[in-house]
Amino acid sequence: MEPRIASIGLNIIIFSLAFIVISLIEGMEILLGVSFTSLLLGIIFLTIGVTYIEPLEKMLKESFQLSLNILNKLVEDTRLVDSNIVFTCTEPFTAIIISKKNLPCDKLSPGVGVYGETPYIMIPYTSETKEGEWVNLHIEGLRSRLRSEILGKFSLAKDIEIIPKSNEVTIILHDMYREITEYAKNPFNPVKIILAKILSETIKGGIVIEREEISGNTYRVEVKFRGFES
Amino acid sequence: MKRIEKTMILFSIIYLLISDLLLIIGERRIDVYLIILITIYYIYYTLEPELHSNNGLKKINPPLITLVAILAIYRIYLMITGGI
């Protein structure tokens, strides 16, 4: 989407329609041809504006699609396909971990590994927020931050519902975009990973996503906060 | 300025120039305007590789070529029947 080109297109369409009406009422036949061609120009502008994708975005999408093939195979080979959980660590470094169980962060190392008999995949990342500090964020603060990140910055879905419980929240993404829903069905689920990162950075602490459910284009996850665990 | 913006500005200039030229010579037939300008659009579309990957344009291309075909048939019909 390129809003500027789309709005130019919409303006041209509105003006052209006005000119078509005027020329039909006033019987100005000479103006009708130009008005119709301007209408066509407006349609072309609007179409390009609405469907435009940045070239970089195209390249990244292609390369991610290729990377997903190996990431899915990795999740399958480590037998994490069914009932895997995703949790985040802030100490000793910020990372997202895919595993069967909630494992102690300080015993894990980046990449693919085994703790006890539990295999895990650890994806380290550089946090944009200061680490180590637990922030007891008010639910309204969490809600507004998640809305701006999930609906605004990443545009994962059209609406988000957050249901707080004692030490966990249920996040429901309503009307997820079709393409994103397809990605979420992969063994390596990028939506779950990005949700874990956003949540972890928002509360500046570790979180655990234990249950997820996709029904149609609605995605539901249950998130526990590691900071509250005994 | 993004490349797509430059592409669209150039397209608008060519498009409106041809459209104004038809207006100046006093052309009154709507089908002539549409046939010529849709053809201009197709020529520009062919020459500009950035537009090829646009999925929206891929969808509006078949209706436009159908429109040109219908208008051309209509114009030929008028020529045969002497309706011009």
mmCIF file of C-alpha atoms in Angstrom:
data_model
loop_
_atom_site.group_PDB
_atom_site.id
_atom_site.type_symbol
_atom_site.label_atom_id
_atom_site.label_comp_id
_atom_site.label_asym_id
_atom_site.label_seq_id
_atom_site.Cartn_x
_atom_site.Cartn_y
_atom_site.Cartn_z
ATOM 1 C CA MET A 1 0.000 0.000 0.000
ATOM 2 C CA GLU A 2 1.265 3.437 -0.964
ATOM 3 C CA PRO A 3 -1.275 5.854 0.579
ATOM 4 C CA ARG A 4 -0.123 8.916 -1.336
ATOM 5 C CA ILE A 5 -0.650 7.352 -4.772
ATOM 6 C CA ALA A 6 -3.944 5.801 -3.618
ATOM 7 C CA SER A 7 -5.266 9.165 -2.363
ATOM 8 C CA ILE A 8 -4.235 10.881 -5.625
ATOM 9 C CA GLY A 9 -6.133 8.146 -7.503
ATOM 10 C CA LEU A 10 -9.212 8.601 -5.330
ATOM 11 C CA ASN A 11 -9.141 12.375 -5.873
ATOM 12 C CA ILE A 12 -8.841 11.982 -9.653
ATOM 13 C CA ILE A 13 -11.790 9.520 -9.617
ATOM 14 C CA ILE A 14 -13.977 11.939 -7.608
ATOM 15 C CA PHE A 15 -13.140 14.900 -9.868
ATOM 16 C CA SER A 16 -13.628 12.823 -13.036
ATOM 17 C CA LEU A 17 -17.034 11.604 -11.853
ATOM 18 C CA ALA A 18 -18.013 15.207 -11.089
ATOM 19 C CA PHE A 19 -16.888 16.283 -14.585
ATOM 20 C CA ILE A 20 -18.777 13.375 -16.200
ATOM 21 C CA VAL A 21 -21.966 14.421 -14.396
ATOM 22 C CA ILE A 22 -21.454 18.099 -15.331
ATOM 23 C CA SER A 23 -20.753 17.304 -18.985
ATOM 24 C CA LEU A 24 -23.817 15.031 -19.179
ATOM 25 C CA ILE A 25 -26.083 17.667 -17.600
ATOM 26 C CA GLU A 26 -24.701 20.574 -19.623
ATOM 27 C CA GLY A 27 -24.402 18.471 -22.809
ATOM 28 C CA MET A 28 -20.694 19.311 -23.143
ATOM 29 C CA GLU A 29 -19.757 16.340 -25.285
ATOM 30 C CA ILE A 30 -16.161 17.485 -25.745
ATOM 31 C CA LEU A 31 -15.521 17.270 -21.991
ATOM 32 C CA LEU A 32 -16.911 13.743 -21.695
ATOM 33 C CA GLY A 33 -13.951 12.014 -23.399
ATOM 34 C CA VAL A 34 -11.368 13.763 -21.212
ATOM 35 C CA SER A 35 -13.433 13.012 -18.094
ATOM 36 C CA PHE A 36 -13.619 9.308 -18.950
ATOM 37 C CA THR A 37 -9.883 9.113 -19.604
ATOM 38 C CA SER A 38 -9.197 10.922 -16.308
ATOM 39 C CA LEU A 39 -11.443 8.371 -14.590
ATOM 40 C CA LEU A 40 -9.301 5.632 -16.113
ATOM 41 C CA LEU A 41 -6.144 7.391 -14.892
ATOM 42 C CA GLY A 42 -7.672 7.605 -11.398
ATOM 43 C CA ILE A 43 -8.473 3.866 -11.427
ATOM 44 C CA ILE A 44 -4.890 3.044 -12.471
ATOM 45 C CA PHE A 45 -3.464 5.286 -9.705
ATOM 46 C CA LEU A 46 -5.793 3.825 -7.074
ATOM 47 C CA THR A 47 -4.986 0.244 -8.116
ATOM 48 C CA ILE A 48 -1.239 0.869 -7.999
ATOM 49 C CA GLY A 49 -1.542 2.739 -4.676
ATOM 50 C CA VAL A 50 -3.564 0.008 -2.983
ATOM 51 C CA THR A 51 -1.577 -2.982 -4.254
ATOM 52 C CA TYR A 52 1.931 -1.513 -4.188
ATOM 53 C CA ILE A 53 4.547 -3.532 -2.280
ATOM 54 C CA GLU A 54 7.993 -2.152 -1.524
ATOM 55 C CA PRO A 55 10.739 -3.979 -3.503
ATOM 56 C CA LEU A 56 12.649 -4.664 -0.248
ATOM 57 C CA GLU A 57 9.522 -6.192 1.250
ATOM 58 C CA LYS A 58 9.231 -8.493 -1.769
ATOM 59 C CA MET A 59 12.845 -9.627 -1.417
ATOM 60 C CA LEU A 60 12.505 -10.219 2.328
ATOM 61 C CA LYS A 61 9.291 -12.169 1.824
ATOM 62 C CA GLU A 62 10.936 -14.422 -0.746
ATOM 63 C CA SER A 63 14.001 -15.022 1.401
ATOM 64 C CA PHE A 64 11.853 -15.668 4.500
ATOM 65 C CA GLN A 65 9.795 -18.177 2.545
ATOM 66 C CA LEU A 66 13.028 -19.990 1.680
ATOM 67 C CA SER A 67 14.304 -19.783 5.268
ATOM 68 C CA LEU A 68 10.987 -21.171 6.486
ATOM 69 C CA ASN A 69 11.667 -24.427 4.643
ATOM 70 C CA ILE A 70 14.778 -25.088 6.709
ATOM 71 C CA LEU A 71 13.220 -23.719 9.936
ATOM 72 C CA ASN A 72 10.208 -26.040 9.578
ATOM 73 C CA LYS A 73 12.562 -28.981 8.994
ATOM 74 C CA LEU A 74 14.541 -27.984 12.091
ATOM 75 C CA VAL A 75 11.381 -27.943 14.238
ATOM 76 C CA GLU A 76 10.345 -31.322 12.802
ATOM 77 C CA ASP A 77 13.782 -32.906 13.335
ATOM 78 C CA THR A 78 13.913 -31.785 16.976
ATOM 79 C CA ARG A 79 10.415 -33.317 17.440
ATOM 80 C CA LEU A 80 8.933 -30.007 18.500
ATOM 81 C CA VAL A 81 6.095 -30.040 15.983
ATOM 82 C CA ASP A 82 3.297 -31.019 18.376
ATOM 83 C CA SER A 83 2.581 -29.218 21.621
ATOM 84 C CA ASN A 84 5.669 -27.013 21.630
ATOM 85 C CA ILE A 85 5.844 -23.979 23.869
ATOM 86 C CA VAL A 86 7.566 -20.692 23.186
ATOM 87 C CA PHE A 87 9.148 -18.793 26.035
ATOM 88 C CA THR A 88 11.468 -15.846 26.343
ATOM 89 C CA CYS A 89 14.452 -15.129 28.545
ATOM 90 C CA THR A 90 15.889 -11.788 29.580
ATOM 91 C CA GLU A 91 18.812 -13.141 31.647
ATOM 92 C CA PRO A 92 21.680 -13.832 30.877
ATOM 93 C CA PHE A 93 20.649 -12.556 27.424
ATOM 94 C CA THR A 94 17.409 -11.865 25.585
ATOM 95 C CA ALA A 95 16.227 -14.847 23.552
ATOM 96 C CA ILE A 96 13.173 -16.723 22.331
ATOM 97 C CA ILE A 97 13.140 -20.461 22.988
ATOM 98 C CA ILE A 98 10.996 -23.149 21.366
ATOM 99 C CA SER A 99 10.797 -26.303 23.455
ATOM 100 C CA LYS A 100 8.478 -28.920 24.992
ATOM 101 C CA LYS A 101 9.022 -27.637 28.540
ATOM 102 C CA ASN A 102 9.732 -24.382 30.316
ATOM 103 C CA LEU A 103 13.519 -24.604 30.826
ATOM 104 C CA PRO A 104 15.884 -22.541 33.034
ATOM 105 C CA CYS A 105 17.324 -19.711 30.932
ATOM 106 C CA ASP A 106 20.869 -19.727 32.361
ATOM 107 C CA LYS A 107 21.446 -23.366 31.325
ATOM 108 C CA LEU A 108 20.663 -22.839 27.654
ATOM 109 C CA SER A 109 22.864 -21.721 24.787
ATOM 110 C CA PRO A 110 21.889 -20.149 21.423
ATOM 111 C CA GLY A 111 21.014 -22.428 18.510
ATOM 112 C CA VAL A 112 19.762 -25.989 18.686
ATOM 113 C CA GLY A 113 20.461 -27.895 21.894
ATOM 114 C CA VAL A 114 19.262 -30.462 24.418
ATOM 115 C CA TYR A 115 18.698 -29.784 28.127
ATOM 116 C CA GLY A 116 18.334 -33.056 30.032
ATOM 117 C CA GLU A 117 16.308 -34.930 27.475
ATOM 118 C CA THR A 118 14.395 -31.924 26.209
ATOM 119 C CA PRO A 119 15.450 -30.507 22.849
ATOM 120 C CA TYR A 120 15.148 -26.784 22.305
ATOM 121 C CA ILE A 121 15.803 -24.088 19.694
ATOM 122 C CA MET A 122 17.082 -20.800 21.054
ATOM 123 C CA ILE A 123 16.872 -17.628 18.974
ATOM 124 C CA PRO A 124 18.822 -14.797 20.622
ATOM 125 C CA TYR A 125 17.949 -11.180 19.805
ATOM 126 C CA THR A 126 19.003 -7.699 20.808
ATOM 127 C CA SER A 127 16.293 -6.150 22.898
ATOM 128 C CA GLU A 128 15.153 -2.648 22.073
ATOM 129 C CA THR A 129 14.302 -2.050 25.725
ATOM 130 C CA LYS A 130 16.550 -2.067 28.786
ATOM 131 C CA GLU A 131 16.765 -5.563 30.184
ATOM 132 C CA GLY A 132 16.698 -6.961 33.659
ATOM 133 C CA GLU A 133 14.118 -4.626 35.054
ATOM 134 C CA TRP A 134 10.697 -6.108 35.793
ATOM 135 C CA VAL A 135 7.922 -3.695 35.120
ATOM 136 C CA ASN A 136 4.564 -4.414 36.651
ATOM 137 C CA LEU A 137 2.694 -2.950 33.718
ATOM 138 C CA HIS A 138 -0.951 -2.035 34.172
ATOM 139 C CA ILE A 139 -3.287 -4.024 31.945
ATOM 140 C CA GLU A 140 -4.399 -0.854 30.129
ATOM 141 C CA GLY A 141 -0.760 -0.003 29.373
ATOM 142 C CA LEU A 142 -0.207 -3.530 28.066
ATOM 143 C CA ARG A 143 -3.383 -3.332 25.988
ATOM 144 C CA SER A 144 -2.477 0.010 24.357
ATOM 145 C CA ARG A 145 1.120 -1.127 23.665
ATOM 146 C CA LEU A 146 -0.054 -4.410 22.118
ATOM 147 C CA ARG A 147 -2.640 -2.597 20.013
ATOM 148 C CA SER A 148 -0.045 -0.187 18.635
ATOM 149 C CA GLU A 149 2.508 -2.965 17.988
ATOM 150 C CA ILE A 150 0.270 -5.777 16.696
ATOM 151 C CA LEU A 151 -2.380 -3.744 14.875
ATOM 152 C CA GLY A 152 -0.275 -0.709 13.954
ATOM 153 C CA LYS A 153 3.375 -1.581 13.453
ATOM 154 C CA PHE A 154 3.068 -5.205 12.300
ATOM 155 C CA SER A 155 -0.553 -5.219 11.055
ATOM 156 C CA LEU A 156 -1.045 -8.846 12.048
ATOM 157 C CA ALA A 157 -4.802 -8.607 12.480
ATOM 158 C CA LYS A 158 -7.733 -6.206 12.296
ATOM 159 C CA ASP A 159 -8.656 -6.425 15.981
ATOM 160 C CA ILE A 160 -7.112 -7.680 19.196
ATOM 161 C CA GLU A 161 -8.771 -8.858 22.401
ATOM 162 C CA ILE A 162 -6.829 -9.167 25.658
ATOM 163 C CA ILE A 163 -8.393 -11.101 28.526
ATOM 164 C CA PRO A 164 -6.358 -10.806 31.771
ATOM 165 C CA LYS A 165 -6.339 -13.546 34.420
ATOM 166 C CA SER A 166 -4.288 -13.719 37.631
ATOM 167 C CA ASN A 167 -0.777 -14.293 36.230
ATOM 168 C CA GLU A 168 -1.605 -14.815 32.599
ATOM 169 C CA VAL A 169 -3.362 -13.152 29.692
ATOM 170 C CA THR A 170 -5.269 -14.584 26.777
ATOM 171 C CA ILE A 171 -4.628 -12.725 23.547
ATOM 172 C CA ILE A 172 -7.040 -13.207 20.678
ATOM 173 C CA LEU A 173 -6.187 -11.829 17.252
ATOM 174 C CA HIS A 174 -9.413 -11.391 15.307
ATOM 175 C CA ASP A 175 -9.546 -11.247 11.499
ATOM 176 C CA MET A 176 -5.916 -12.091 10.888
ATOM 177 C CA TYR A 177 -4.837 -11.398 7.338
ATOM 178 C CA ARG A 178 -5.075 -14.530 5.163
ATOM 179 C CA GLU A 179 -1.379 -14.590 4.332
ATOM 180 C CA ILE A 180 -0.411 -14.240 8.009
ATOM 181 C CA THR A 181 -2.844 -17.053 8.961
ATOM 182 C CA GLU A 182 -1.088 -19.290 6.433
ATOM 183 C CA TYR A 183 2.287 -18.462 8.007
ATOM 184 C CA ALA A 184 0.873 -19.209 11.481
ATOM 185 C CA LYS A 185 0.045 -22.784 10.415
ATOM 186 C CA ASN A 186 3.741 -23.625 9.866
ATOM 187 C CA PRO A 187 5.561 -25.841 12.408
ATOM 188 C CA PHE A 188 7.851 -22.821 12.878
ATOM 189 C CA ASN A 189 5.165 -20.267 13.615
ATOM 190 C CA PRO A 190 6.511 -16.719 13.011
ATOM 191 C CA VAL A 191 3.378 -15.122 14.514
ATOM 192 C CA LYS A 192 3.992 -16.889 17.835
ATOM 193 C CA ILE A 193 7.660 -15.850 17.768
ATOM 194 C CA ILE A 194 6.889 -12.186 17.063
ATOM 195 C CA LEU A 195 4.126 -12.178 19.723
ATOM 196 C CA ALA A 196 6.594 -13.591 22.267
ATOM 197 C CA LYS A 197 9.122 -10.878 21.381
ATOM 198 C CA ILE A 198 6.578 -8.049 21.557
ATOM 199 C CA LEU A 199 5.182 -9.274 24.886
ATOM 200 C CA SER A 200 8.597 -9.847 26.397
ATOM 201 C CA GLU A 201 9.758 -6.371 25.392
ATOM 202 C CA THR A 202 6.520 -4.792 26.591
ATOM 203 C CA ILE A 203 6.681 -6.230 30.094
ATOM 204 C CA LYS A 204 10.504 -6.282 30.118
ATOM 205 C CA GLY A 205 10.471 -9.836 31.416
ATOM 206 C CA GLY A 206 10.144 -13.454 30.377
ATOM 207 C CA ILE A 207 6.878 -14.905 29.122
ATOM 208 C CA VAL A 208 5.644 -18.407 28.262
ATOM 209 C CA ILE A 209 3.197 -19.180 25.467
ATOM 210 C CA GLU A 210 1.852 -22.621 26.315
ATOM 211 C CA ARG A 211 -1.339 -22.922 24.347
ATOM 212 C CA GLU A 212 -2.278 -21.630 20.928
ATOM 213 C CA GLU A 213 -5.298 -22.191 18.751
ATOM 214 C CA ILE A 214 -6.105 -21.199 15.187
ATOM 215 C CA SER A 215 -9.729 -21.344 14.126
ATOM 216 C CA GLY A 216 -10.473 -19.773 10.769
ATOM 217 C CA ASN A 217 -8.663 -16.461 10.819
ATOM 218 C CA THR A 218 -8.764 -16.086 14.594
ATOM 219 C CA TYR A 219 -5.614 -16.816 16.557
ATOM 220 C CA ARG A 220 -5.724 -17.364 20.303
ATOM 221 C CA VAL A 221 -2.725 -17.668 22.619
ATOM 222 C CA GLU A 222 -2.454 -18.035 26.380
ATOM 223 C CA VAL A 223 0.542 -16.245 27.841
ATOM 224 C CA LYS A 224 2.049 -16.678 31.309
ATOM 225 C CA PHE A 225 4.489 -14.231 32.850
ATOM 226 C CA ARG A 226 7.694 -15.877 34.028
ATOM 227 C CA GLY A 227 8.385 -13.122 36.525
ATOM 228 C CA PHE A 228 5.401 -14.189 38.606
ATOM 229 C CA GLU A 229 6.349 -17.835 38.779
ATOM 230 C CA SER A 230 7.314 -19.353 42.105
ATOM 231 C CA MET B 1 11.281 10.334 -4.047
ATOM 232 C CA LYS B 2 10.473 6.647 -4.570
ATOM 233 C CA ARG B 3 10.913 5.081 -7.994
ATOM 234 C CA ILE B 4 7.210 4.245 -8.237
ATOM 235 C CA GLU B 5 6.360 7.938 -7.690
ATOM 236 C CA LYS B 6 8.658 9.009 -10.528
ATOM 237 C CA THR B 7 7.100 6.306 -12.727
ATOM 238 C CA MET B 8 3.588 7.529 -11.968
ATOM 239 C CA ILE B 9 4.449 11.216 -12.522
ATOM 240 C CA LEU B 10 5.942 10.418 -15.942
ATOM 241 C CA PHE B 11 2.936 8.276 -16.814
ATOM 242 C CA SER B 12 0.512 11.083 -15.801
ATOM 243 C CA ILE B 13 2.421 13.633 -17.920
ATOM 244 C CA ILE B 14 2.361 11.423 -21.042
ATOM 245 C CA TYR B 15 -1.243 10.416 -20.419
ATOM 246 C CA LEU B 16 -2.561 13.951 -19.883
ATOM 247 C CA LEU B 17 -0.481 15.332 -22.782
ATOM 248 C CA ILE B 18 -2.091 12.882 -25.238
ATOM 249 C CA SER B 19 -5.505 13.468 -23.681
ATOM 250 C CA ASP B 20 -5.116 17.282 -24.042
ATOM 251 C CA LEU B 21 -3.869 16.870 -27.602
ATOM 252 C CA LEU B 22 -7.071 15.024 -28.500
ATOM 253 C CA LEU B 23 -9.070 17.783 -26.810
ATOM 254 C CA ILE B 24 -7.193 20.505 -28.743
ATOM 255 C CA ILE B 25 -7.843 18.864 -32.117
ATOM 256 C CA GLY B 26 -11.521 18.839 -31.165
ATOM 257 C CA GLU B 27 -12.033 15.111 -30.828
ATOM 258 C CA ARG B 28 -15.526 14.407 -29.461
ATOM 259 C CA ARG B 29 -15.770 10.613 -29.675
ATOM 260 C CA ILE B 30 -15.392 9.000 -26.223
ATOM 261 C CA ASP B 31 -14.378 5.621 -27.659
ATOM 262 C CA VAL B 32 -11.434 7.239 -29.501
ATOM 263 C CA TYR B 33 -10.197 8.788 -26.236
ATOM 264 C CA LEU B 34 -10.503 5.488 -24.418
ATOM 265 C CA ILE B 35 -8.890 3.341 -27.141
ATOM 266 C CA ILE B 36 -5.913 5.697 -27.553
ATOM 267 C CA LEU B 37 -5.307 6.200 -23.842
ATOM 268 C CA ILE B 38 -5.706 2.536 -22.906
ATOM 269 C CA THR B 39 -3.167 1.793 -25.665
ATOM 270 C CA ILE B 40 -0.844 4.449 -24.167
ATOM 271 C CA TYR B 41 -1.265 2.745 -20.799
ATOM 272 C CA TYR B 42 -0.360 -0.650 -22.302
ATOM 273 C CA ILE B 43 2.726 0.753 -24.043
ATOM 274 C CA TYR B 44 3.871 2.355 -20.782
ATOM 275 C CA TYR B 45 3.067 -0.828 -18.841
ATOM 276 C CA THR B 46 5.205 -2.864 -21.258
ATOM 277 C CA LEU B 47 8.134 -0.440 -21.062
ATOM 278 C CA GLU B 48 8.126 -0.009 -17.271
ATOM 279 C CA PRO B 49 9.270 -3.236 -15.529
ATOM 280 C CA GLU B 50 8.287 -1.945 -12.080
ATOM 281 C CA LEU B 51 4.604 -2.159 -13.011
ATOM 282 C CA HIS B 52 4.861 -5.807 -14.122
ATOM 283 C CA SER B 53 4.977 -7.183 -10.594
ATOM 284 C CA ASN B 54 1.897 -5.237 -9.472
ATOM 285 C CA ASN B 55 -0.918 -7.716 -8.809
ATOM 286 C CA GLY B 56 -3.626 -5.042 -8.949
ATOM 287 C CA LEU B 57 -2.682 -4.032 -12.504
ATOM 288 C CA LYS B 58 -2.656 -7.704 -13.526
ATOM 289 C CA LYS B 59 -6.320 -7.798 -12.460
ATOM 290 C CA ILE B 60 -7.397 -4.636 -14.317
ATOM 291 C CA ASN B 61 -5.512 -5.497 -17.521
ATOM 292 C CA PRO B 62 -8.002 -8.101 -18.865
ATOM 293 C CA PRO B 63 -11.080 -5.822 -18.422
ATOM 294 C CA LEU B 64 -9.206 -2.966 -20.127
ATOM 295 C CA ILE B 65 -8.175 -5.037 -23.142
ATOM 296 C CA THR B 66 -11.761 -6.342 -23.379
ATOM 297 C CA LEU B 67 -13.015 -2.742 -23.320
ATOM 298 C CA VAL B 68 -10.611 -1.789 -26.135
ATOM 299 C CA ALA B 69 -11.757 -4.818 -28.157
ATOM 300 C CA ILE B 70 -15.447 -3.941 -27.670
ATOM 301 C CA LEU B 71 -14.866 -0.287 -28.603
ATOM 302 C CA ALA B 72 -12.807 -1.258 -31.663
ATOM 303 C CA ILE B 73 -15.550 -3.674 -32.813
ATOM 304 C CA TYR B 74 -18.132 -0.923 -32.270
ATOM 305 C CA ARG B 75 -16.068 1.551 -34.320
ATOM 306 C CA ILE B 76 -15.591 -0.995 -37.148
ATOM 307 C CA TYR B 77 -19.325 -1.737 -37.070
ATOM 308 C CA LEU B 78 -20.067 1.985 -37.447
ATOM 309 C CA MET B 79 -17.604 2.211 -40.367
ATOM 310 C CA ILE B 80 -19.242 -0.763 -42.145
ATOM 311 C CA THR B 81 -22.780 0.512 -41.641
ATOM 312 C CA GLY B 82 -21.711 4.052 -42.505
ATOM 313 C CA GLY B 83 -22.726 5.428 -39.133
ATOM 314 C CA ILE B 84 -19.644 7.646 -38.715
#
